[in-house]
Structures are given as C-alpha cells and as structure tokens.
mmCIF file of C-alpha atoms in Angstrom:
data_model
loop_
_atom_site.group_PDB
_atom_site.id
_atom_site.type_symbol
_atom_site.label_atom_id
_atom_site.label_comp_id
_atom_site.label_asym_id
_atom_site.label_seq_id
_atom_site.Cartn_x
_atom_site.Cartn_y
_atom_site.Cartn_z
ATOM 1 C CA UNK C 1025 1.380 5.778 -14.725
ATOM 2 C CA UNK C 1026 2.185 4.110 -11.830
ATOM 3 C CA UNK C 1027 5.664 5.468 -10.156
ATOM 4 C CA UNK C 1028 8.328 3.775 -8.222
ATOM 5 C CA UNK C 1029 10.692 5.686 -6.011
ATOM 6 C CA UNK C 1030 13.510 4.168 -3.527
ATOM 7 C CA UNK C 1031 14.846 6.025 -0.533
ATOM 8 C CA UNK C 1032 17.167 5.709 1.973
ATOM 9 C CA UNK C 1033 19.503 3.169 -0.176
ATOM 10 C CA UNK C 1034 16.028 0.709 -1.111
ATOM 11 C CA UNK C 1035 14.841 0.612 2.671
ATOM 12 C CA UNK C 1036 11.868 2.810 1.790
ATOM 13 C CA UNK C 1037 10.017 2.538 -1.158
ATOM 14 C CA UNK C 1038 6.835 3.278 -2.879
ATOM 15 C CA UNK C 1039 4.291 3.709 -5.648
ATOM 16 C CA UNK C 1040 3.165 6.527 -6.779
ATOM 17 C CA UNK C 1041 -0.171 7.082 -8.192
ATOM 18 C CA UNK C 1042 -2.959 9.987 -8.426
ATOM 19 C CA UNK C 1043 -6.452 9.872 -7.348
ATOM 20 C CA UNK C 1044 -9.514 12.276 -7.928
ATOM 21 C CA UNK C 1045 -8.610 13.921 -4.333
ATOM 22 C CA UNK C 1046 -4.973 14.342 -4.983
ATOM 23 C CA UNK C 1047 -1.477 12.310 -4.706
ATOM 24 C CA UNK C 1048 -0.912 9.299 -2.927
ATOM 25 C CA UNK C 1049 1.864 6.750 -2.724
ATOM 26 C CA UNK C 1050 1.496 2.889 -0.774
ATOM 27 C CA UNK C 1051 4.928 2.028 0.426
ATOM 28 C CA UNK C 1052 6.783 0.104 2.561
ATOM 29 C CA UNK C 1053 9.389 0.848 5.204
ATOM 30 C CA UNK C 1054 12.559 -1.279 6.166
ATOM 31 C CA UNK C 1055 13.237 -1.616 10.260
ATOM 32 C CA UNK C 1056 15.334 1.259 10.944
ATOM 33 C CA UNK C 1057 14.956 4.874 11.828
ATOM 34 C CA UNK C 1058 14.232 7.894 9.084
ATOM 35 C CA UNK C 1059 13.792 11.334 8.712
ATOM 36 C CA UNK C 1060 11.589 12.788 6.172
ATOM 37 C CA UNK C 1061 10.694 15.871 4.756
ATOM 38 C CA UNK C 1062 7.619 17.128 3.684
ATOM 39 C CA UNK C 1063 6.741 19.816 0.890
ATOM 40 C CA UNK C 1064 3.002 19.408 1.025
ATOM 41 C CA UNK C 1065 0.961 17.939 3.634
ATOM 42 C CA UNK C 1066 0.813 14.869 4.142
ATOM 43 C CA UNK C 1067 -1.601 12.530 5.967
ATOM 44 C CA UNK C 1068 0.312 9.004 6.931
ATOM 45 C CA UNK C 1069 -1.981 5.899 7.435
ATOM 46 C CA UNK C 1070 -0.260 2.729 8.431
ATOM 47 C CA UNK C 1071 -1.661 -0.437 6.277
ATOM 48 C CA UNK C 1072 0.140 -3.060 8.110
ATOM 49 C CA UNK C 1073 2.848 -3.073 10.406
ATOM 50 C CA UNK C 1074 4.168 -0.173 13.219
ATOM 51 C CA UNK C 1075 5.309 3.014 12.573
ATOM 52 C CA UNK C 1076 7.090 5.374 15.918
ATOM 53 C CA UNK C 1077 6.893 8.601 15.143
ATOM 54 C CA UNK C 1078 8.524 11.636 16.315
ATOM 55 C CA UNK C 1079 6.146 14.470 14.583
ATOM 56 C CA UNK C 1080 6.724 18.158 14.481
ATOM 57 C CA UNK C 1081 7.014 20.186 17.851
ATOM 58 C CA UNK C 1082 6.680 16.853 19.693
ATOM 59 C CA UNK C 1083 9.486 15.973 21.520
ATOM 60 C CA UNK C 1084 7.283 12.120 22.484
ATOM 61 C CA UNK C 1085 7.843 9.299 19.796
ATOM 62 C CA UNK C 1086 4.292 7.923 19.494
ATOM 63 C CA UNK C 1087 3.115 4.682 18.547
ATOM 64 C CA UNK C 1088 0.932 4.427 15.027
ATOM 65 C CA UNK C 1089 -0.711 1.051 13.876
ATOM 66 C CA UNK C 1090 -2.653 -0.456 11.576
ATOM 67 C CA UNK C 1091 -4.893 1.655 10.486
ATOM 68 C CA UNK C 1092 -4.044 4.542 12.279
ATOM 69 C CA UNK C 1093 -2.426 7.651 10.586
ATOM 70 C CA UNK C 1094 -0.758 10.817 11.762
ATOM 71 C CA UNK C 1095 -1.405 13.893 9.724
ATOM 72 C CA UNK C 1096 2.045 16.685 8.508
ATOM 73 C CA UNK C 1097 2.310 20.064 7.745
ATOM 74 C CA UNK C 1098 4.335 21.093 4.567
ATOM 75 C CA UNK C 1099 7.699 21.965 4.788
ATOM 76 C CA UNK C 1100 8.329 20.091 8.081
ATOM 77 C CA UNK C 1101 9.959 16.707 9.178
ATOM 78 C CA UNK C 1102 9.172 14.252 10.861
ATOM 79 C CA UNK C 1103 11.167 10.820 12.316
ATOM 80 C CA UNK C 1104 9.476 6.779 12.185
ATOM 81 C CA UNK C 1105 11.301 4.443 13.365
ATOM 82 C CA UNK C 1106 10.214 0.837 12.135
ATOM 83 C CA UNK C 1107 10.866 -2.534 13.995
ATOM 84 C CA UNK C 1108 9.387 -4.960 11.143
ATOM 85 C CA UNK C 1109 8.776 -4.259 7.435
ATOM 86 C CA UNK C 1110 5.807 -1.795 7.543
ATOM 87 C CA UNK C 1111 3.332 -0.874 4.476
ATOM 88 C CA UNK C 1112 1.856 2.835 4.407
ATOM 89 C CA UNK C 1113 -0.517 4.822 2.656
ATOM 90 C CA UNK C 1114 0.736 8.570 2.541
ATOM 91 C CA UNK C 1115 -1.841 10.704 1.124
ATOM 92 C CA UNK C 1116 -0.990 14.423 0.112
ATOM 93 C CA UNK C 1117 -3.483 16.436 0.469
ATOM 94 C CA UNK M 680 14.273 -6.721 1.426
ATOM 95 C CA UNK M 681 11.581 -4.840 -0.276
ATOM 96 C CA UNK M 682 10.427 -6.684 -3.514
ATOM 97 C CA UNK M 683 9.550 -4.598 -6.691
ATOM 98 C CA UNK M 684 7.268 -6.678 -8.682
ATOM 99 C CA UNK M 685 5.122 -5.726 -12.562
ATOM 100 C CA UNK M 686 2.760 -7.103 -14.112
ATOM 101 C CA UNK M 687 0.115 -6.377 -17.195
ATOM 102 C CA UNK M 688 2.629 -4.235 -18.963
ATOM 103 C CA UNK M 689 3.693 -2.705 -15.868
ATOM 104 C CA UNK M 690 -0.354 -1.460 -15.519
ATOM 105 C CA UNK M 691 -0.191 -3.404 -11.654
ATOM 106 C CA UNK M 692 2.897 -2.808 -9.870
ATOM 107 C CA UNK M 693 3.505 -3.933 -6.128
ATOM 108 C CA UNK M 694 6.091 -4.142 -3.492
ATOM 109 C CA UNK M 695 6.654 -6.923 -1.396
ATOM 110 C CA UNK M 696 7.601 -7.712 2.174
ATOM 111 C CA UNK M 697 7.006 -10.174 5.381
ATOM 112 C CA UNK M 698 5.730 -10.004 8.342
ATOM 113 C CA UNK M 699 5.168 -12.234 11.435
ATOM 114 C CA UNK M 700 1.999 -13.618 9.828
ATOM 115 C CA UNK M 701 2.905 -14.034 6.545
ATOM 116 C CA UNK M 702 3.994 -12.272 3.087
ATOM 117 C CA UNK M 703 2.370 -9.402 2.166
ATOM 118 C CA UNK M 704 2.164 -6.789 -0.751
ATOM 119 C CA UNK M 705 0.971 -3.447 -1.263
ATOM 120 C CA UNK M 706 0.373 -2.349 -4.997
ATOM 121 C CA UNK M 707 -1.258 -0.207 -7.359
ATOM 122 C CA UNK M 708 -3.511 -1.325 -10.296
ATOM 123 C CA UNK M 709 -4.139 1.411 -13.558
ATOM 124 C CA UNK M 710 -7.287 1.056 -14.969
ATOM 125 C CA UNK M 711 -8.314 -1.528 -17.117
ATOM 126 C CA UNK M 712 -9.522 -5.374 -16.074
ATOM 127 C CA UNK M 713 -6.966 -8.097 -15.349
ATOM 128 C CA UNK M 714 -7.230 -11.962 -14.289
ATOM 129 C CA UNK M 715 -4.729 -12.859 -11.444
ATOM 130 C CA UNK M 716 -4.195 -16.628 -10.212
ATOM 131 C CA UNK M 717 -3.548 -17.635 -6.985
ATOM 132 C CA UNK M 718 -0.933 -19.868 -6.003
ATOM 133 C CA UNK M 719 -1.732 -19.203 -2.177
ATOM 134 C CA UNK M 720 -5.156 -17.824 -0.461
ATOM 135 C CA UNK M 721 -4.970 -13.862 -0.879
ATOM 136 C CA UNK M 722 -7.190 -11.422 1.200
ATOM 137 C CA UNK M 723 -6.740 -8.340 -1.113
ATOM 138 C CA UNK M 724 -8.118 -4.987 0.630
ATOM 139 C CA UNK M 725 -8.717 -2.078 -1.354
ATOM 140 C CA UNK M 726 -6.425 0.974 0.685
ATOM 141 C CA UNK M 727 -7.472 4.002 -2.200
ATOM 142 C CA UNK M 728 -10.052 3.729 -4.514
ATOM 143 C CA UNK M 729 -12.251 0.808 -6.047
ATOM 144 C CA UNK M 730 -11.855 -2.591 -7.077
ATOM 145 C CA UNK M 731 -15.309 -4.382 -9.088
ATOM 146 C CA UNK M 732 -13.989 -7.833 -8.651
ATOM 147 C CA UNK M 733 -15.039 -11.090 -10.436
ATOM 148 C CA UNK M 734 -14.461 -13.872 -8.090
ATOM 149 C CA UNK M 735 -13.855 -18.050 -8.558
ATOM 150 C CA UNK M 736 -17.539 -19.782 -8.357
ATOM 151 C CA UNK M 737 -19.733 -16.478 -8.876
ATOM 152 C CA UNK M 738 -21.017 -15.046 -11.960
ATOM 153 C CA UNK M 739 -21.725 -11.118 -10.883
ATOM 154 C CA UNK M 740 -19.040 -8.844 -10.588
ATOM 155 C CA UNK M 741 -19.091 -7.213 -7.439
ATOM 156 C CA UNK M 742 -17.860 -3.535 -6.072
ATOM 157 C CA UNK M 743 -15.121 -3.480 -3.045
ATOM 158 C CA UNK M 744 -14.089 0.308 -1.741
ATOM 159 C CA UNK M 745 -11.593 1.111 0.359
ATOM 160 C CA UNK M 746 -11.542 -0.362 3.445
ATOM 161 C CA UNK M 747 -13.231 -3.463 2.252
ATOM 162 C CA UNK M 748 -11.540 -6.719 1.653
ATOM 163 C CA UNK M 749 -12.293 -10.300 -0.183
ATOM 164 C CA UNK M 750 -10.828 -13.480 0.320
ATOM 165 C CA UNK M 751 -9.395 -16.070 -2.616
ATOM 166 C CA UNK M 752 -9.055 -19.426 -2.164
ATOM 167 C CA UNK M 753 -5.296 -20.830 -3.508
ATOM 168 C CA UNK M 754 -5.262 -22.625 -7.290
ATOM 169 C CA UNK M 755 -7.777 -20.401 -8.541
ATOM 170 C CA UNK M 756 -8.038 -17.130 -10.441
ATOM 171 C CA UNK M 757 -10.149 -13.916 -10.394
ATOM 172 C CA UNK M 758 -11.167 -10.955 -12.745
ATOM 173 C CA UNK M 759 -10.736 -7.419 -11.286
ATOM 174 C CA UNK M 760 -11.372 -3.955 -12.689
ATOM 175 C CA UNK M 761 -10.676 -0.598 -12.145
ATOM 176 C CA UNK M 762 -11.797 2.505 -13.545
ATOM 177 C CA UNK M 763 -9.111 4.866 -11.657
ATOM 178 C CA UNK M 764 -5.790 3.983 -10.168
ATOM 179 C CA UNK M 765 -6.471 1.861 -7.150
ATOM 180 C CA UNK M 766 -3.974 0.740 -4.093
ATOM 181 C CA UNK M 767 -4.514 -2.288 -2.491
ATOM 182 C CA UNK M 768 -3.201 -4.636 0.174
ATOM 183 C CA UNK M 769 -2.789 -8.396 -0.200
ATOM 184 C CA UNK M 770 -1.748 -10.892 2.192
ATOM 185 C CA UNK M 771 -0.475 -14.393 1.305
ATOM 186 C CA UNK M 772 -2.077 -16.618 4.520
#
C-alpha cells in the first residue's frame, strides 16, 4: 500500500511506502517555511530542489541540495524553508 | 501546486511539481510489472529500491538501483518491474 499524506494545508505532501530497512516517504515541499516534528529518526535526502534547514541545537539555517541529506533525532524539530517546489526522500530509520 | 496523480489501480502513485528546468515527479511503484508511455522524454531515477526496466528498441530487461537513472525517448513506451515498493524520480525534459 502506497500512502498519501498532506500537511501544512497541501503544501507538503508525500508517499508513504516500506522498504526491507524500514519506512520511507518521497515528498514534495511548497516554497514557504515549516516546522516539523519528529517521533523517530529521520534521515532527510533532498531529490531535487533546496531545502534551508534550521536543525536541532543549531541556531545557523544551512543550505541542503540535491542529493544531500541532513540526519534527526526522534522527538525533536526541525525548520526548512523552501524557495521552489522541492522533492525529498525522508527515510526513518 | 502539488499534483496527486494514480495509476495501475492505484499500485504507482506520484506527486507532481515544476521546477526551473522542467516538470518533475516523484512516485512510488508496488510490486508487480507495468508499461508506461511517454508523451515527453523522461529520465526516471530510482531514489529507494529497484527498478528491472524493459526499454523501447531492446529486448533484455535490465536492473537500475538507486541512484541510477535511464533515459526515454517521447512517443514511446517501456515495461518496468518491481519486486518491492520502489521510489523514483522522473523528469519531463
């Protein structure tokens, strides 16, 4: 099964699906600024597009590309801010 | 605007968006084997998992992992298969 989930009134959303190594969902991310939290931990890759991101104990926004990622403890949050429509791969793990 | 699209009995799902180069979709395919056409060229990369993909003009089927990526010419179809849920990323150039 193949799950779709909507966030932040349709400006994120994503597809769920499971693989032998865990969860994973490929989304994509409106221009804007969010705040998400985490339950497990999560390891963010960027598929196309930009993400900023202000991570945990950081107080520096950082730039993430294409095919870069940015790894989450659980039970944290963490801020991207997107300036184009930006496609993700968010693996929990 | 973040399109949802289905397909196959909702056994490919994908969500689409633009950037400065062109569209683009991320999506997830169940297992099983499916023939897409192509109204455009598509470079579809595999993000999670493992496409075996029958392409126009060849007559093996051939395996592409993630991080690997193949190219389709527009006004023609391909075969692919999976044998676990697999995310991919195509872009419409």
């Amino acid at each position: 099964m193949i799950t779709e989930n909507q966030y932040f009134e349709n400006n994120v959303k994503s597809l769920g699906y499971h693989t032998s190594e865990g969860k994973s969902t490929v989304g994509v991310i409106n221009p804007g600024e969010y705040e998400f939290g985490t339950s497990n931990k999560e390891i963010m890759h960027v598929i196309e597009g930009e993400l900023i991101a202000l991570l945990p104990n950081t107080t520096e926004w950082q730039s993430i590309k294409a095919g870069q990622s940015f790894e989450v403890e659980k039970n944290s949050s963490f801020k991207v801010k997107a300036n184009a429509q930006t496609a993700y791969l968010c693996q929990y793990r």
